[in-house]
């Protein structure tokens, strides 16, 4: 039996209540006997080997591995570890998923490539890397892939090429080893578990048959979130593991054919077919409902149905935006492997985190955070906002999501959309982007004021022009909008609002200002370009006028064609 208890810091702890396996059972069926706990992660390696063998022999969906070794791997077969430049031969290998953290990480640079190819001294490896080598050897595998050592970190061309190959690297690995609980590379993961599995008695009694029993409690892991990789936005929670908070690791987990988490108390297995844990909790019927798990993800991608695919992508982006990236410029590269898998499933043209055929509704994302420099995405892409800061979030919507809640009428027309890649990989970093659309447009005036809502300081109310005030009985009306970022000197600036869609009689529109930067591709002399500054959406409209009444402000608006960068 599991029990959640509130902590002083507002979080919660998960505890297991049970009777010892060697003792009498509890009179209450809900309180079962203790599951077996191995005393160390090393003792769990035979279990992992058994899981791999079962998966290889019994799971057709997981046996479609192909392709050769990555460009470079660590050869761990002998006493010394060294960097091996492959000939793309077909050999099984393991890959490590880990947190880089704030401490220095051993890396391969152009200046160290030659010496790494001879030997990497054991003492130079962090505890986590040493544990990964040991685990690979115990699994009888010869090769191990670790990003910091197998990619030349100061060679931009090599970094772009290898990071763009993440999809195949993690999917083709025989096993991805996840160091789940380390915030950096120092702690390792082959720990002794004695301290974590200690229990204490909380109740003793005598059952109806006169037999004594003892109920005990110990710290445990909340299994409800195991395997739930893409919860809906209303249920996004932080897994207790450090690795689950990282952006690159999120992609690695979704791409991996076989993925094992080395958690503090047990191993947890994920593949395209099954979800297992050492304690057996995930094998119980009550735990078999795992929404949006890896199994469901791959089945949906195989469906070739674009609306299903776009809905899943929206869930991926909502979850990904909660993750942390050490370098914010990696926001698109750290998702490029998944983008390639979606393209292979028929999602169409990729545009800096969005899909061409899912426009214009996918423009209706909501985020708050800084728009960092240097440039990393056009303003109409969610990737232009740094959402991986404390308290930030992202809400995206796809065509499917809209139809699932209420009928949505699309009222804007997309004429053209493109992004210029700054690298060879079209799913990686971009240097420019432009979107041209037609829709009803009204002019609005930004009105800065002191706000006290939970959206402070990103909320910036504004009022309509005199013409629109007439539509509301000549009353000045203020309406709040979702500002993407803090914009200095916005007070009294003329903005425009372009209507994208309406749902249940309420408008859904982008708020734009005249762009002040650059001459992007296709720019005509004298042409006015716009950049996004926020969003008006039915879920956040608030004023004395009913939200459905705001459609009236577009009643006499003219349809215009504009370009957004």
mmCIF file with all atom_site columns, N, CA and C in Angstrom, residues 58-97:
data_model
loop_
_atom_site.group_PDB
_atom_site.id
_atom_site.type_symbol
_atom_site.label_atom_id
_atom_site.label_alt_id
_atom_site.label_comp_id
_atom_site.label_asym_id
_atom_site.label_entity_id
_atom_site.label_seq_id
_atom_site.pdbx_PDB_ins_code
_atom_site.Cartn_x
_atom_site.Cartn_y
_atom_site.Cartn_z
_atom_site.occupancy
_atom_site.B_iso_or_equiv
_atom_site.pdbx_formal_charge
_atom_site.auth_seq_id
_atom_site.auth_comp_id
_atom_site.auth_asym_id
_atom_site.auth_atom_id
_atom_site.pdbx_PDB_model_num
ATOM 1   N N  . UNK A 1 58 ? 11.111 -11.566 -26.956 1.00 0.00 ? 58 UNK A N  1
ATOM 2   C CA . UNK A 1 58 ? 9.648  -11.603 -26.879 1.00 0.00 ? 58 UNK A CA 1
ATOM 3   C C  . UNK A 1 58 ? 8.947  -10.340 -27.369 1.00 0.00 ? 58 UNK A C  1
ATOM 4   N N  . UNK A 1 59 ? 9.687  -9.305  -27.707 1.00 0.00 ? 59 UNK A N  1
ATOM 5   C CA . UNK A 1 59 ? 9.062  -8.039  -28.094 1.00 0.00 ? 59 UNK A CA 1
ATOM 6   C C  . UNK A 1 59 ? 9.412  -7.693  -29.541 1.00 0.00 ? 59 UNK A C  1
ATOM 7   N N  . UNK A 1 60 ? 8.573  -8.048  -30.496 1.00 0.00 ? 60 UNK A N  1
ATOM 8   C CA . UNK A 1 60 ? 8.866  -7.730  -31.903 1.00 0.00 ? 60 UNK A CA 1
ATOM 9   C C  . UNK A 1 60 ? 9.062  -6.239  -32.148 1.00 0.00 ? 60 UNK A C  1
ATOM 10  N N  . UNK A 1 61 ? 8.280  -5.395  -31.452 1.00 0.00 ? 61 UNK A N  1
ATOM 11  C CA . UNK A 1 61 ? 8.382  -3.955  -31.668 1.00 0.00 ? 61 UNK A CA 1
ATOM 12  C C  . UNK A 1 61 ? 9.730  -3.399  -31.230 1.00 0.00 ? 61 UNK A C  1
ATOM 13  N N  . UNK A 1 62 ? 10.387 -4.094  -30.320 1.00 0.00 ? 62 UNK A N  1
ATOM 14  C CA . UNK A 1 62 ? 11.672 -3.622  -29.798 1.00 0.00 ? 62 UNK A CA 1
ATOM 15  C C  . UNK A 1 62 ? 12.856 -4.266  -30.512 1.00 0.00 ? 62 UNK A C  1
ATOM 16  N N  . UNK A 1 63 ? 12.585 -5.134  -31.458 1.00 0.00 ? 63 UNK A N  1
ATOM 17  C CA . UNK A 1 63 ? 13.660 -5.879  -32.118 1.00 0.00 ? 63 UNK A CA 1
ATOM 18  C C  . UNK A 1 63 ? 13.978 -5.334  -33.492 1.00 0.00 ? 63 UNK A C  1
ATOM 19  N N  . UNK A 1 64 ? 13.562 -4.099  -33.755 1.00 0.00 ? 64 UNK A N  1
ATOM 20  C CA . UNK A 1 64 ? 13.786 -3.509  -35.066 1.00 0.00 ? 64 UNK A CA 1
ATOM 21  C C  . UNK A 1 64 ? 15.011 -2.607  -35.082 1.00 0.00 ? 64 UNK A C  1
ATOM 22  N N  . UNK A 1 65 ? 15.928 -2.880  -34.179 1.00 0.00 ? 65 UNK A N  1
ATOM 23  C CA . UNK A 1 65 ? 17.163 -2.094  -34.142 1.00 0.00 ? 65 UNK A CA 1
ATOM 24  C C  . UNK A 1 65 ? 17.936 -2.281  -35.449 1.00 0.00 ? 65 UNK A C  1
ATOM 25  N N  . UNK A 1 66 ? 18.552 -1.241  -35.897 1.00 0.00 ? 66 UNK A N  1
ATOM 26  C CA . UNK A 1 66 ? 19.334 -1.340  -37.117 1.00 0.00 ? 66 UNK A CA 1
ATOM 27  C C  . UNK A 1 66 ? 20.404 -0.286  -37.120 1.00 0.00 ? 66 UNK A C  1
ATOM 28  N N  . UNK A 1 67 ? 21.195 -0.262  -38.174 1.00 0.00 ? 67 UNK A N  1
ATOM 29  C CA . UNK A 1 67 ? 22.256 0.722   -38.255 1.00 0.00 ? 67 UNK A CA 1
ATOM 30  C C  . UNK A 1 67 ? 23.494 0.273   -37.518 1.00 0.00 ? 67 UNK A C  1
ATOM 31  N N  . UNK A 1 68 ? 24.580 0.974   -37.797 1.00 0.00 ? 68 UNK A N  1
ATOM 32  C CA . UNK A 1 68 ? 25.846 0.604   -37.191 1.00 0.00 ? 68 UNK A CA 1
ATOM 33  C C  . UNK A 1 68 ? 26.153 1.409   -35.956 1.00 0.00 ? 68 UNK A C  1
ATOM 34  N N  . UNK A 1 69 ? 27.380 1.269   -35.496 1.00 0.00 ? 69 UNK A N  1
ATOM 35  C CA . UNK A 1 69 ? 27.841 2.029   -34.340 1.00 0.00 ? 69 UNK A CA 1
ATOM 36  C C  . UNK A 1 69 ? 27.833 3.526   -34.649 1.00 0.00 ? 69 UNK A C  1
ATOM 37  N N  . UNK A 1 70 ? 27.692 4.373   -33.640 1.00 0.00 ? 70 UNK A N  1
ATOM 38  C CA . UNK A 1 70 ? 27.884 5.812   -33.846 1.00 0.00 ? 70 UNK A CA 1
ATOM 39  C C  . UNK A 1 70 ? 29.303 6.098   -34.343 1.00 0.00 ? 70 UNK A C  1
ATOM 40  N N  . UNK A 1 71 ? 29.555 7.332   -34.739 1.00 0.00 ? 71 UNK A N  1
ATOM 41  C CA . UNK A 1 71 ? 30.868 7.703   -35.271 1.00 0.00 ? 71 UNK A CA 1
ATOM 42  C C  . UNK A 1 71 ? 31.993 7.326   -34.318 1.00 0.00 ? 71 UNK A C  1
ATOM 43  N N  . UNK A 1 72 ? 31.804 7.617   -33.050 1.00 0.00 ? 72 UNK A N  1
ATOM 44  C CA . UNK A 1 72 ? 32.792 7.258   -32.017 1.00 0.00 ? 72 UNK A CA 1
ATOM 45  C C  . UNK A 1 72 ? 32.081 6.613   -30.842 1.00 0.00 ? 72 UNK A C  1
ATOM 46  N N  . UNK A 1 73 ? 32.728 5.646   -30.245 1.00 0.00 ? 73 UNK A N  1
ATOM 47  C CA . UNK A 1 73 ? 32.235 5.004   -29.026 1.00 0.00 ? 73 UNK A CA 1
ATOM 48  C C  . UNK A 1 73 ? 33.426 4.737   -28.117 1.00 0.00 ? 73 UNK A C  1
ATOM 49  N N  . UNK A 1 74 ? 33.153 4.484   -26.865 1.00 0.00 ? 74 UNK A N  1
ATOM 50  C CA . UNK A 1 74 ? 34.197 4.051   -25.945 1.00 0.00 ? 74 UNK A CA 1
ATOM 51  C C  . UNK A 1 74 ? 34.308 2.539   -26.013 1.00 0.00 ? 74 UNK A C  1
ATOM 52  N N  . UNK A 1 75 ? 35.522 2.052   -26.226 1.00 0.00 ? 75 UNK A N  1
ATOM 53  C CA . UNK A 1 75 ? 35.775 0.614   -26.171 1.00 0.00 ? 75 UNK A CA 1
ATOM 54  C C  . UNK A 1 75 ? 36.110 0.279   -24.720 1.00 0.00 ? 75 UNK A C  1
ATOM 55  N N  . UNK A 1 76 ? 35.241 -0.507  -24.088 1.00 0.00 ? 76 UNK A N  1
ATOM 56  C CA . UNK A 1 76 ? 35.423 -0.826  -22.663 1.00 0.00 ? 76 UNK A CA 1
ATOM 57  C C  . UNK A 1 76 ? 35.722 -2.308  -22.469 1.00 0.00 ? 76 UNK A C  1
ATOM 58  N N  . UNK A 1 77 ? 36.068 -3.001  -23.547 1.00 0.00 ? 77 UNK A N  1
ATOM 59  C CA . UNK A 1 77 ? 36.221 -4.457  -23.481 1.00 0.00 ? 77 UNK A CA 1
ATOM 60  C C  . UNK A 1 77 ? 37.497 -4.893  -22.763 1.00 0.00 ? 77 UNK A C  1
ATOM 61  N N  . UNK A 1 78 ? 38.514 -4.052  -22.781 1.00 0.00 ? 78 UNK A N  1
ATOM 62  C CA . UNK A 1 78 ? 39.773 -4.408  -22.125 1.00 0.00 ? 78 UNK A CA 1
ATOM 63  C C  . UNK A 1 78 ? 39.928 -3.711  -20.790 1.00 0.00 ? 78 UNK A C  1
ATOM 64  N N  . UNK A 1 79 ? 41.121 -3.792  -20.267 1.00 0.00 ? 79 UNK A N  1
ATOM 65  C CA . UNK A 1 79 ? 41.393 -3.149  -18.980 1.00 0.00 ? 79 UNK A CA 1
ATOM 66  C C  . UNK A 1 79 ? 41.344 -1.635  -19.095 1.00 0.00 ? 79 UNK A C  1
ATOM 67  N N  . UNK A 1 80 ? 41.822 -1.114  -20.236 1.00 0.00 ? 80 UNK A N  1
ATOM 68  C CA . UNK A 1 80 ? 41.836 0.325   -20.459 1.00 0.00 ? 80 UNK A CA 1
ATOM 69  C C  . UNK A 1 80 ? 40.639 0.753   -21.304 1.00 0.00 ? 80 UNK A C  1
ATOM 70  N N  . UNK A 1 81 ? 40.109 1.916   -20.998 1.00 0.00 ? 81 UNK A N  1
ATOM 71  C CA . UNK A 1 81 ? 39.026 2.512   -21.775 1.00 0.00 ? 81 UNK A CA 1
ATOM 72  C C  . UNK A 1 81 ? 39.639 3.471   -22.788 1.00 0.00 ? 81 UNK A C  1
ATOM 73  N N  . UNK A 1 82 ? 39.190 3.414   -24.037 1.00 0.00 ? 82 UNK A N  1
ATOM 74  C CA . UNK A 1 82 ? 39.689 4.358   -25.031 1.00 0.00 ? 82 UNK A CA 1
ATOM 75  C C  . UNK A 1 82 ? 38.598 4.667   -26.042 1.00 0.00 ? 82 UNK A C  1
ATOM 76  N N  . UNK A 1 83 ? 38.780 5.781   -26.755 1.00 0.00 ? 83 UNK A N  1
ATOM 77  C CA . UNK A 1 83 ? 37.821 6.229   -27.755 1.00 0.00 ? 83 UNK A CA 1
ATOM 78  C C  . UNK A 1 83 ? 38.093 5.515   -29.070 1.00 0.00 ? 83 UNK A C  1
ATOM 79  N N  . UNK A 1 84 ? 37.073 4.862   -29.584 1.00 0.00 ? 84 UNK A N  1
ATOM 80  C CA . UNK A 1 84 ? 37.210 4.079   -30.814 1.00 0.00 ? 84 UNK A CA 1
ATOM 81  C C  . UNK A 1 84 ? 36.440 4.769   -31.933 1.00 0.00 ? 84 UNK A C  1
ATOM 82  N N  . UNK A 1 85 ? 37.124 5.021   -33.057 1.00 0.00 ? 85 UNK A N  1
ATOM 83  C CA . UNK A 1 85 ? 36.476 5.582   -34.239 1.00 0.00 ? 85 UNK A CA 1
ATOM 84  C C  . UNK A 1 85 ? 35.945 4.421   -35.062 1.00 0.00 ? 85 UNK A C  1
ATOM 85  N N  . UNK A 1 86 ? 34.640 4.342   -35.156 1.00 0.00 ? 86 UNK A N  1
ATOM 86  C CA . UNK A 1 86 ? 34.021 3.158   -35.760 1.00 0.00 ? 86 UNK A CA 1
ATOM 87  C C  . UNK A 1 86 ? 34.076 3.200   -37.282 1.00 0.00 ? 86 UNK A C  1
ATOM 88  N N  . UNK A 1 87 ? 33.831 2.053   -37.853 1.00 0.00 ? 87 UNK A N  1
ATOM 89  C CA . UNK A 1 87 ? 33.651 1.920   -39.299 1.00 0.00 ? 87 UNK A CA 1
ATOM 90  C C  . UNK A 1 87 ? 32.171 1.686   -39.590 1.00 0.00 ? 87 UNK A C  1
ATOM 91  N N  . UNK A 1 88 ? 31.334 2.149   -38.668 1.00 0.00 ? 88 UNK A N  1
ATOM 92  C CA . UNK A 1 88 ? 29.873 2.003   -38.741 1.00 0.00 ? 88 UNK A CA 1
ATOM 93  C C  . UNK A 1 88 ? 29.485 0.529   -38.797 1.00 0.00 ? 88 UNK A C  1
ATOM 94  N N  . UNK A 1 89 ? 30.333 -0.326  -38.211 1.00 0.00 ? 89 UNK A N  1
ATOM 95  C CA . UNK A 1 89 ? 29.992 -1.740  -38.163 1.00 0.00 ? 89 UNK A CA 1
ATOM 96  C C  . UNK A 1 89 ? 28.787 -1.972  -37.249 1.00 0.00 ? 89 UNK A C  1
ATOM 97  N N  . UNK A 1 90 ? 28.043 -3.014  -37.524 1.00 0.00 ? 90 UNK A N  1
ATOM 98  C CA . UNK A 1 90 ? 26.852 -3.329  -36.738 1.00 0.00 ? 90 UNK A CA 1
ATOM 99  C C  . UNK A 1 90 ? 27.270 -4.117  -35.507 1.00 0.00 ? 90 UNK A C  1
ATOM 100 N N  . UNK A 1 91 ? 27.277 -3.457  -34.363 1.00 0.00 ? 91 UNK A N  1
ATOM 101 C CA . UNK A 1 91 ? 27.652 -4.066  -33.086 1.00 0.00 ? 91 UNK A CA 1
ATOM 102 C C  . UNK A 1 91 ? 26.730 -3.511  -32.003 1.00 0.00 ? 91 UNK A C  1
ATOM 103 N N  . UNK A 1 92 ? 26.366 -4.311  -31.021 1.00 0.00 ? 92 UNK A N  1
ATOM 104 C CA . UNK A 1 92 ? 25.549 -3.786  -29.917 1.00 0.00 ? 92 UNK A CA 1
ATOM 105 C C  . UNK A 1 92 ? 26.361 -2.834  -29.041 1.00 0.00 ? 92 UNK A C  1
ATOM 106 N N  . UNK A 1 93 ? 25.710 -1.833  -28.504 1.00 0.00 ? 93 UNK A N  1
ATOM 107 C CA . UNK A 1 93 ? 26.388 -0.882  -27.620 1.00 0.00 ? 93 UNK A CA 1
ATOM 108 C C  . UNK A 1 93 ? 25.373 -0.326  -26.618 1.00 0.00 ? 93 UNK A C  1
ATOM 109 N N  . UNK A 1 94 ? 25.893 0.219   -25.538 1.00 0.00 ? 94 UNK A N  1
ATOM 110 C CA . UNK A 1 94 ? 25.075 0.917   -24.544 1.00 0.00 ? 94 UNK A CA 1
ATOM 111 C C  . UNK A 1 94 ? 25.290 2.418   -24.711 1.00 0.00 ? 94 UNK A C  1
ATOM 112 N N  . UNK A 1 95 ? 24.322 3.204   -24.268 1.00 0.00 ? 95 UNK A N  1
ATOM 113 C CA . UNK A 1 95 ? 24.456 4.662   -24.257 1.00 0.00 ? 95 UNK A CA 1
ATOM 114 C C  . UNK A 1 95 ? 24.080 5.166   -22.871 1.00 0.00 ? 95 UNK A C  1
ATOM 115 N N  . UNK A 1 96 ? 24.724 6.240   -22.453 1.00 0.00 ? 96 UNK A N  1
ATOM 116 C CA . UNK A 1 96 ? 24.476 6.805   -21.128 1.00 0.00 ? 96 UNK A CA 1
ATOM 117 C C  . UNK A 1 96 ? 23.656 8.081   -21.244 1.00 0.00 ? 96 UNK A C  1
ATOM 118 N N  . UNK A 1 97 ? 22.633 8.200   -20.405 1.00 0.00 ? 97 UNK A N  1
ATOM 119 C CA . UNK A 1 97 ? 21.866 9.434   -20.255 1.00 0.00 ? 97 UNK A CA 1
ATOM 120 C C  . UNK A 1 97 ? 22.158 9.970   -18.858 1.00 0.00 ? 97 UNK A C  1
#
